[in-house]
mmCIF file of C-alpha atoms and ligand atoms in Angstrom:
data_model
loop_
_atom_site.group_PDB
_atom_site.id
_atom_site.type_symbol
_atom_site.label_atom_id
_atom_site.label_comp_id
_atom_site.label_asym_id
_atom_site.label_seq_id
_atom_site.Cartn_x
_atom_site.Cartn_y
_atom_site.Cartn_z
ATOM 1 C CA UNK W 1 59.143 321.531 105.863
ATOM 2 C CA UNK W 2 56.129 320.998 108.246
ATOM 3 C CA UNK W 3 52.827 322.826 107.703
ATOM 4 C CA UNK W 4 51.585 324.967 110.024
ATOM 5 C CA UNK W 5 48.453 324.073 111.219
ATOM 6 C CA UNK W 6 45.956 326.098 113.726
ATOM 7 C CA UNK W 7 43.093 324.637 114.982
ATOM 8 C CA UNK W 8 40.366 326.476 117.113
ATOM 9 C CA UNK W 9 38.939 324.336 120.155
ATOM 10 C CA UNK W 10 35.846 326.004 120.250
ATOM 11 C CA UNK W 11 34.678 323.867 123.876
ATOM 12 C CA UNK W 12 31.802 323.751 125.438
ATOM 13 C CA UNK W 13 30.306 327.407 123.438
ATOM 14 C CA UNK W 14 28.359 328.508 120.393
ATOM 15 C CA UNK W 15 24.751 327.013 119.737
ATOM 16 C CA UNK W 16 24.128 325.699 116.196
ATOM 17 C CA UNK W 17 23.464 329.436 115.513
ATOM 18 C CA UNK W 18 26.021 331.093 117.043
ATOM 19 C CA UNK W 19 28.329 328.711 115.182
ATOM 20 C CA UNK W 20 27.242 329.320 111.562
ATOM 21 C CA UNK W 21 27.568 332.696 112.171
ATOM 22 C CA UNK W 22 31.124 332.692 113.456
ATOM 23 C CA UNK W 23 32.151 330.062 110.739
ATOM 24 C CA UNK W 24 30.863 332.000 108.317
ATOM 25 C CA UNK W 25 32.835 334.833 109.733
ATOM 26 C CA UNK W 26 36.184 332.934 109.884
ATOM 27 C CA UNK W 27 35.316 331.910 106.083
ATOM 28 C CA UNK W 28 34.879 335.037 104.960
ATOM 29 C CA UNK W 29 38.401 336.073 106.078
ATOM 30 C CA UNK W 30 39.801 332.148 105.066
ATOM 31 C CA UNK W 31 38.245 330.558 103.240
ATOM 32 C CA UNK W 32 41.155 330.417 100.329
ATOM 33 C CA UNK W 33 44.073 329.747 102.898
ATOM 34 C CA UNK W 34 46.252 326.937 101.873
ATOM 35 C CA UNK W 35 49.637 327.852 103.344
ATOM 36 C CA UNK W 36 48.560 326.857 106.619
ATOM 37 C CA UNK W 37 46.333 323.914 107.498
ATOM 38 C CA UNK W 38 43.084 325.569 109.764
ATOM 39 C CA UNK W 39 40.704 323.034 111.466
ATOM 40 C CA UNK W 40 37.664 324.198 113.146
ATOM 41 C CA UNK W 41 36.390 322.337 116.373
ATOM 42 C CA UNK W 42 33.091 323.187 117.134
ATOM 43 C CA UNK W 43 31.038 321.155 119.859
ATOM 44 C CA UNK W 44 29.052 317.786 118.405
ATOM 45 C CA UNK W 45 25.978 319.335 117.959
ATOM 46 C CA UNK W 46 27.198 322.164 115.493
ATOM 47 C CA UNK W 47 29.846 319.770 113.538
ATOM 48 C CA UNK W 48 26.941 319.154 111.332
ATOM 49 C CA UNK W 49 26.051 323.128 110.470
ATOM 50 C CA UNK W 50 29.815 324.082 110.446
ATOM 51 C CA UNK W 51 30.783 321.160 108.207
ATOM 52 C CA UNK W 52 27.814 323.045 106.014
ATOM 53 C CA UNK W 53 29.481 325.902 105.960
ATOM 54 C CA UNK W 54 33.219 325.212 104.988
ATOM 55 C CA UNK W 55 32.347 322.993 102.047
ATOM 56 C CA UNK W 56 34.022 323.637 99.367
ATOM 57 C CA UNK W 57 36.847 326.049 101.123
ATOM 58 C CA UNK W 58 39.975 324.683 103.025
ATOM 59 C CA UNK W 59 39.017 325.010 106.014
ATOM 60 C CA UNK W 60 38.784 321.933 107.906
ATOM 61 C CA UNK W 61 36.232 320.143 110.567
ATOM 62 C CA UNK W 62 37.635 318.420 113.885
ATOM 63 C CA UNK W 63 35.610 317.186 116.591
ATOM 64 C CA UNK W 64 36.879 317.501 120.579
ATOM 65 C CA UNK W 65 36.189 313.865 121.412
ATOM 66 C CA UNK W 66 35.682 310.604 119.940
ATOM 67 C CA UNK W 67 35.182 306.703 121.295
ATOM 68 C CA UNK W 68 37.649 304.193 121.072
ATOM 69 C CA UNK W 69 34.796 301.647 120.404
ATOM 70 C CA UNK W 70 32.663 300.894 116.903
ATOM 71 C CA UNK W 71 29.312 301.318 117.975
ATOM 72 C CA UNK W 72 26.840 299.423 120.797
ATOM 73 C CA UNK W 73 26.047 300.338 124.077
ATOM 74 C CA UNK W 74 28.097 303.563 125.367
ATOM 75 C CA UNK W 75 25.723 306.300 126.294
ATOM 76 C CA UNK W 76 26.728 309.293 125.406
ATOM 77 C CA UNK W 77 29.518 308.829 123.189
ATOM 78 C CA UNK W 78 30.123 309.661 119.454
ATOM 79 C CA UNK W 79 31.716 307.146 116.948
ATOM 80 C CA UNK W 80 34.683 307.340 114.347
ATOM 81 C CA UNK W 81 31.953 306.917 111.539
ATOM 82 C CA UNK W 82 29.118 308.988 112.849
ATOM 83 C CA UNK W 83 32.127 312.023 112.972
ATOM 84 C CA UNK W 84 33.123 311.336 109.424
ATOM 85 C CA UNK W 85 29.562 311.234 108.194
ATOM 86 C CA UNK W 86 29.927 314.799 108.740
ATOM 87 C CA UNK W 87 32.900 315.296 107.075
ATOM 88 C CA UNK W 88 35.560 315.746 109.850
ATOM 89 C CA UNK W 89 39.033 314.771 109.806
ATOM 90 C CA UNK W 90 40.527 315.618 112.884
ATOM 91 C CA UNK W 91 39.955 314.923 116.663
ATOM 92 C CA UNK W 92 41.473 316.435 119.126
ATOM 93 C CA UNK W 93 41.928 313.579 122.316
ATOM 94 C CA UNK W 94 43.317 313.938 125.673
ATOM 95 C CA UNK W 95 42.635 317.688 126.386
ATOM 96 C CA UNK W 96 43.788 318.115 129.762
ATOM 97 C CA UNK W 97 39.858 319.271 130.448
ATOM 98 C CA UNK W 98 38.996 315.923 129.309
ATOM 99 C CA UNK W 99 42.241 314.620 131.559
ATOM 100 C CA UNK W 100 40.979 316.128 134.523
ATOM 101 C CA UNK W 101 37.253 316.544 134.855
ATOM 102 C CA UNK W 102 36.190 313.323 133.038
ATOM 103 C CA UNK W 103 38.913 311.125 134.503
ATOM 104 C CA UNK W 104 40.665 310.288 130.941
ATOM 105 C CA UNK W 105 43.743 307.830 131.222
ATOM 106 C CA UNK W 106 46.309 307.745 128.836
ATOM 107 C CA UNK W 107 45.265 304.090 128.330
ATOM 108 C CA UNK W 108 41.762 304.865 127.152
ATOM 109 C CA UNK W 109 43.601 307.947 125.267
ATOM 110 C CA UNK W 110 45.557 305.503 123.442
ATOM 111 C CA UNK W 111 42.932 303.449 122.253
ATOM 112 C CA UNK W 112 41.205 306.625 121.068
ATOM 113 C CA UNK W 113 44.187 307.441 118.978
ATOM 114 C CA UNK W 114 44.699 303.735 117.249
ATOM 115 C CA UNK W 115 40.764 303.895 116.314
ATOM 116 C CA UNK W 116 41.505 307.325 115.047
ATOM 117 C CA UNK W 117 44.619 306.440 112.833
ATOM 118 C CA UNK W 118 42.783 303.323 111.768
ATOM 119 C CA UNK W 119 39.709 305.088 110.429
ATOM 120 C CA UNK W 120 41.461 307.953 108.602
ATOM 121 C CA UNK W 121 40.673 310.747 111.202
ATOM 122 C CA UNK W 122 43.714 312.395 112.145
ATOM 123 C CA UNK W 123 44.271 312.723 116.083
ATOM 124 C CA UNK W 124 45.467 315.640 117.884
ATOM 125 C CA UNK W 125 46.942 314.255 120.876
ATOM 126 C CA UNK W 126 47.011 316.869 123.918
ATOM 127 C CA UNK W 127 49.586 316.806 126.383
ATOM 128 C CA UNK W 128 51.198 319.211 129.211
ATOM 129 C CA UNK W 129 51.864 319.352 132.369
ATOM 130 C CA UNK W 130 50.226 320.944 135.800
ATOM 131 C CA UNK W 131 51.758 324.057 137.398
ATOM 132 C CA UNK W 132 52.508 321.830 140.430
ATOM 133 C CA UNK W 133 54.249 319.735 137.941
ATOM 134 C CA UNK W 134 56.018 322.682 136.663
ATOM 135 C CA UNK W 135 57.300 324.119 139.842
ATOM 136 C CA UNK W 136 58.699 320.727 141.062
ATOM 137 C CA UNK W 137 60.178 320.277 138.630
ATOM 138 C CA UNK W 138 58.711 317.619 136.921
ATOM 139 C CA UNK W 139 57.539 319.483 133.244
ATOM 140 C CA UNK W 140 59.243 316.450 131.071
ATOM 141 C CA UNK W 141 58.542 313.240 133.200
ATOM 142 C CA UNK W 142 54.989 314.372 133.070
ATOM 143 C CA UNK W 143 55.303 315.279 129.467
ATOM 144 C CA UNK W 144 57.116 311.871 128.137
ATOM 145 C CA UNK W 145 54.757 309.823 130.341
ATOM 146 C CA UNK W 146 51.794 311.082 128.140
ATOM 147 C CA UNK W 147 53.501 311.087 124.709
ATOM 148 C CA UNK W 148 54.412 307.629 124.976
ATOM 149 C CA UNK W 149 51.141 306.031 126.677
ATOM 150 C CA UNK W 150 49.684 308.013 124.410
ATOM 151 C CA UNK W 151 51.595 306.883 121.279
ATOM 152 C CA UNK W 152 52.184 303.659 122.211
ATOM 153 C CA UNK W 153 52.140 300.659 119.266
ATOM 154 C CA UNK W 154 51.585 303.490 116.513
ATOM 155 C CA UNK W 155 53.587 302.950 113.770
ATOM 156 C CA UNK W 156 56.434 305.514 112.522
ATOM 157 C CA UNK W 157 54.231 305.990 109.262
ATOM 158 C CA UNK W 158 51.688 307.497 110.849
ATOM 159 C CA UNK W 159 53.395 310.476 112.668
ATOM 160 C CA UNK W 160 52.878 312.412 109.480
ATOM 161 C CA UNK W 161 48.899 312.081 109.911
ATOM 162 C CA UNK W 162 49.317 312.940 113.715
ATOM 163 C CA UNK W 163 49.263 315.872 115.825
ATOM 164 C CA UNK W 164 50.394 316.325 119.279
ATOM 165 C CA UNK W 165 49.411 319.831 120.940
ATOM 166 C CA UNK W 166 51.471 320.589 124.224
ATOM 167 C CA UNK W 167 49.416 322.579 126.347
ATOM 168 C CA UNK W 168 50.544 323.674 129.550
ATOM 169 C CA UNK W 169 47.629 323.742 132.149
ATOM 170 C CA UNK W 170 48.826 326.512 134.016
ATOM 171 C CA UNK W 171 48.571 328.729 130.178
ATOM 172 C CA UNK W 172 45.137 327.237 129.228
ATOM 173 C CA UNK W 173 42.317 330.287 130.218
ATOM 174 C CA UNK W 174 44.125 332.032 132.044
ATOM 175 C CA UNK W 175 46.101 334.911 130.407
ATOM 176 C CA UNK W 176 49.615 333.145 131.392
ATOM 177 C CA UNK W 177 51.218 331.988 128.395
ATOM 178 C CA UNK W 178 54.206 329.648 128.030
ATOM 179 C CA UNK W 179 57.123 332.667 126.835
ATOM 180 C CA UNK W 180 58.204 330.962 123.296
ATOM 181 C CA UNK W 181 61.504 329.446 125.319
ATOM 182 C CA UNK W 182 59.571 327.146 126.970
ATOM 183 C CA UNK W 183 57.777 325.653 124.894
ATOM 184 C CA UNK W 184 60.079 325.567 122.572
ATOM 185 C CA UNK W 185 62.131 323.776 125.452
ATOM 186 C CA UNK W 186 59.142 321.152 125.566
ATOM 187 C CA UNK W 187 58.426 321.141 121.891
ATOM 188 C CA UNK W 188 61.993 320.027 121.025
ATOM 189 C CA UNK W 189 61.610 317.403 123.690
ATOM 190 C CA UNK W 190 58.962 315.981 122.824
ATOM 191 C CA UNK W 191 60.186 315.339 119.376
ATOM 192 C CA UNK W 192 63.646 314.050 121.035
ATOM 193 C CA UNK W 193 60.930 311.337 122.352
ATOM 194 C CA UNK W 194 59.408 310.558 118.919
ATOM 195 C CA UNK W 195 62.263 310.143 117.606
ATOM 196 C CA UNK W 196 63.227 307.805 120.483
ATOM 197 C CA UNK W 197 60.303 305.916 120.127
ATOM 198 C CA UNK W 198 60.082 305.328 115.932
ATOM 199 C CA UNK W 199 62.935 307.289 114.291
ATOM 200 C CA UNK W 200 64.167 310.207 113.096
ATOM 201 C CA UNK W 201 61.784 310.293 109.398
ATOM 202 C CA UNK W 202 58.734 310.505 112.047
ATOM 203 C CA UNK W 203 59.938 313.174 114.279
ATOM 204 C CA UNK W 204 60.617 315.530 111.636
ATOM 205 C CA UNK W 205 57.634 315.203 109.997
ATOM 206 C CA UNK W 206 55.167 315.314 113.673
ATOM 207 C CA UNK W 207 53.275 318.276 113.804
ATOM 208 C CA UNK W 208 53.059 319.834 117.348
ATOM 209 C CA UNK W 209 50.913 322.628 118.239
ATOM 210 C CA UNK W 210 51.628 324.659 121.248
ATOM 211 C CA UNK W 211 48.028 325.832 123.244
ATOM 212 C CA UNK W 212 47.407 328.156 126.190
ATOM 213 C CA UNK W 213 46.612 331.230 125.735
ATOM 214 C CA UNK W 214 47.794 331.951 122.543
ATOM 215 C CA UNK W 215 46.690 335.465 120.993
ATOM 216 C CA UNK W 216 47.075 337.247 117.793
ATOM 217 C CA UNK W 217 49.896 339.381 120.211
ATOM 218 C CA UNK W 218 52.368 336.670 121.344
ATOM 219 C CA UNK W 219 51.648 334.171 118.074
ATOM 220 C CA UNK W 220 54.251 335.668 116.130
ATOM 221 C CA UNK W 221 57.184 335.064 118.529
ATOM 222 C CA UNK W 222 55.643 331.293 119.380
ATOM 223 C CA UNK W 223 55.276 330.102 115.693
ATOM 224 C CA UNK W 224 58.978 331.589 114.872
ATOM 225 C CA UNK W 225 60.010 328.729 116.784
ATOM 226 C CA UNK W 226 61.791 325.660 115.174
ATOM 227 C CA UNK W 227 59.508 322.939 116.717
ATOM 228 C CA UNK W 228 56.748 324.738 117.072
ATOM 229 C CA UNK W 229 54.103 323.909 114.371
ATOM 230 C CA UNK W 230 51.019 325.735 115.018
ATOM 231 C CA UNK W 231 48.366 326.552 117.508
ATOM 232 C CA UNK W 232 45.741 324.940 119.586
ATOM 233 C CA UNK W 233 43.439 327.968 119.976
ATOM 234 C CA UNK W 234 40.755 328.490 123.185
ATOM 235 C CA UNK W 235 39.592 331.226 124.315
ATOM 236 C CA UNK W 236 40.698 333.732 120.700
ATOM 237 C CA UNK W 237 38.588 331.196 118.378
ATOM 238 C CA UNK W 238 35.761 332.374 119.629
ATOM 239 C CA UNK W 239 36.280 335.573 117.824
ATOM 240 C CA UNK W 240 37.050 335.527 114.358
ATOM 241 C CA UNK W 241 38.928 338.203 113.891
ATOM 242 C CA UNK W 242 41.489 336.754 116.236
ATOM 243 C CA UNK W 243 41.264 333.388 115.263
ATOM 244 C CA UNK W 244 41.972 334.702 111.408
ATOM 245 C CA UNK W 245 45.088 337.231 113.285
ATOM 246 C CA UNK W 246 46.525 334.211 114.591
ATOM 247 C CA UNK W 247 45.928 332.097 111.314
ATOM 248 C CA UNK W 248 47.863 334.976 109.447
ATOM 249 C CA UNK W 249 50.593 335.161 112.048
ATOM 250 C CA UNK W 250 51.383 331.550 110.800
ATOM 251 C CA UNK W 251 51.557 332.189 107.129
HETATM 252 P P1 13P I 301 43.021 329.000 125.730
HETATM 253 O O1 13P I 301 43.539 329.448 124.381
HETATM 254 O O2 13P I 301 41.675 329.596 126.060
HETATM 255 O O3 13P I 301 44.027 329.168 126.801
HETATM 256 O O4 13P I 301 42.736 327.414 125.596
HETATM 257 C C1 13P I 301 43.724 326.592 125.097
HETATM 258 C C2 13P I 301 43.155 325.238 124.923
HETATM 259 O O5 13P I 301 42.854 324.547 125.872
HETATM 260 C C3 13P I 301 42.944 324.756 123.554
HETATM 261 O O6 13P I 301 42.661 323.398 123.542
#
């Protein structure tokens, strides 16, 4: 039996301030959760003050990005041991943000997720495909493309520290979710291809999220699904209330 696990992807928003007050918030309402695994991804510069806050609860710290490289000259970019300094223990890589507006390959994605494994973060690996991609047709080439770039040379033991979130791009922001069929359609595909790729053992125990535009009001019906493991939460982790709806939708 897999553990649920929803994670909020809390982007580009909240100041150090704003997010101490709305982890404090979701720990309020939380904090002793243990039937389902909640990871809170705040931006870089609050992982610090949030990581504060959830000490001693269950809740958990991921970041949104990470390097594939040790340390040296990369301007900009944030290391495996500078995250886990701060006490985080998952990163999400490949967001389709990331994909699109900063040029991410599943090459570089890869490497990401090897340093990640190696250094005892646990990745959540994003994939999905575009609504062009969609409508001709092409939802699963897309999809298997980026699971197995993504996943290639890890080893079947490690599927139970990974996490793969399929998020459509055409559901991310914009209201228009994915109705539970179809990603359920993907989700079960996408384990067909793990197990392809290192066996059966490994694609039972893979936990994949579903994200885009998931709400308290259509959670339910998602996580009912067989192969659908949790949530990779936008836009409703910003507000705790929701966040904590959709948390308890998965218990
Ligand atoms: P929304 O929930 O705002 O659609 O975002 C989903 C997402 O991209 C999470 O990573």
């Amino acid at each position: 039996m897999r553990k649920k696990i929803i994670a909020g992807n809390w982007k580009m928003n909240k100041t150090v301030a704003e997010a101490v007050e709305l982890s404090n918030e979701i720990k309020r309402e939380l904090a002793d959760c243990n039937s389902v695994d909640v990871v809170l991804c705040p931006p870089f510069t609050a992982v610090k003050s949030v990581s504060d806050v959830v000490s001693e609860t269950l809740i958990n710290v991921g970041a949104q990005n990470m390097s594939s490289e040790e340390n040296g000259a990369y301007t900009g970019e944030i290391s495996h041991s500078m995250l886990k300094e701060l006490f985080v223990r998952y990163v999400i890589l490949g967001h389709s943000e990331r994909r699109e507006y900063y040029k991410e390959t599943d090459f570089w994605i890869n490497k990401k997720v090897k340093k990640a494994l190696e250094k005892n973060l646990r990745p959540i690996l994003c994939v999905g495909e575009k609504l062009e991609d969609r409508e001709s047709g092409n939802t699963e080439q897309v999809v298997e493309v980026q699971v197995r770039e993504g996943l290639k040379d890890v080893p079947a033991e490690a599927y139970t520290d990974l996490v793969i979130a399929y998020e459509p791009v055409w559901a991310i922001g914009t209201g228009k979710t994915a109705t539970s069929e179809q990603a359920q359609e993907v989700h079960a595909f996408i384990r067909s291809i793990v197990k392809d790729m290192v066996g059966e053992d490994a694609a039972n125990a893979v936990r994949i999220q579903y994200g885009g535009s998931m709400k308290p009001d259509n959670a339910v019906e998602l996580l009912a699904q067989p192969d659908i493991d949790g949530g990779l939460i936008g836009g409703a982790a910003l507000d705790a209330t929701s966040f904590a709806a959709i948390v308890k939708a998965a218990m």
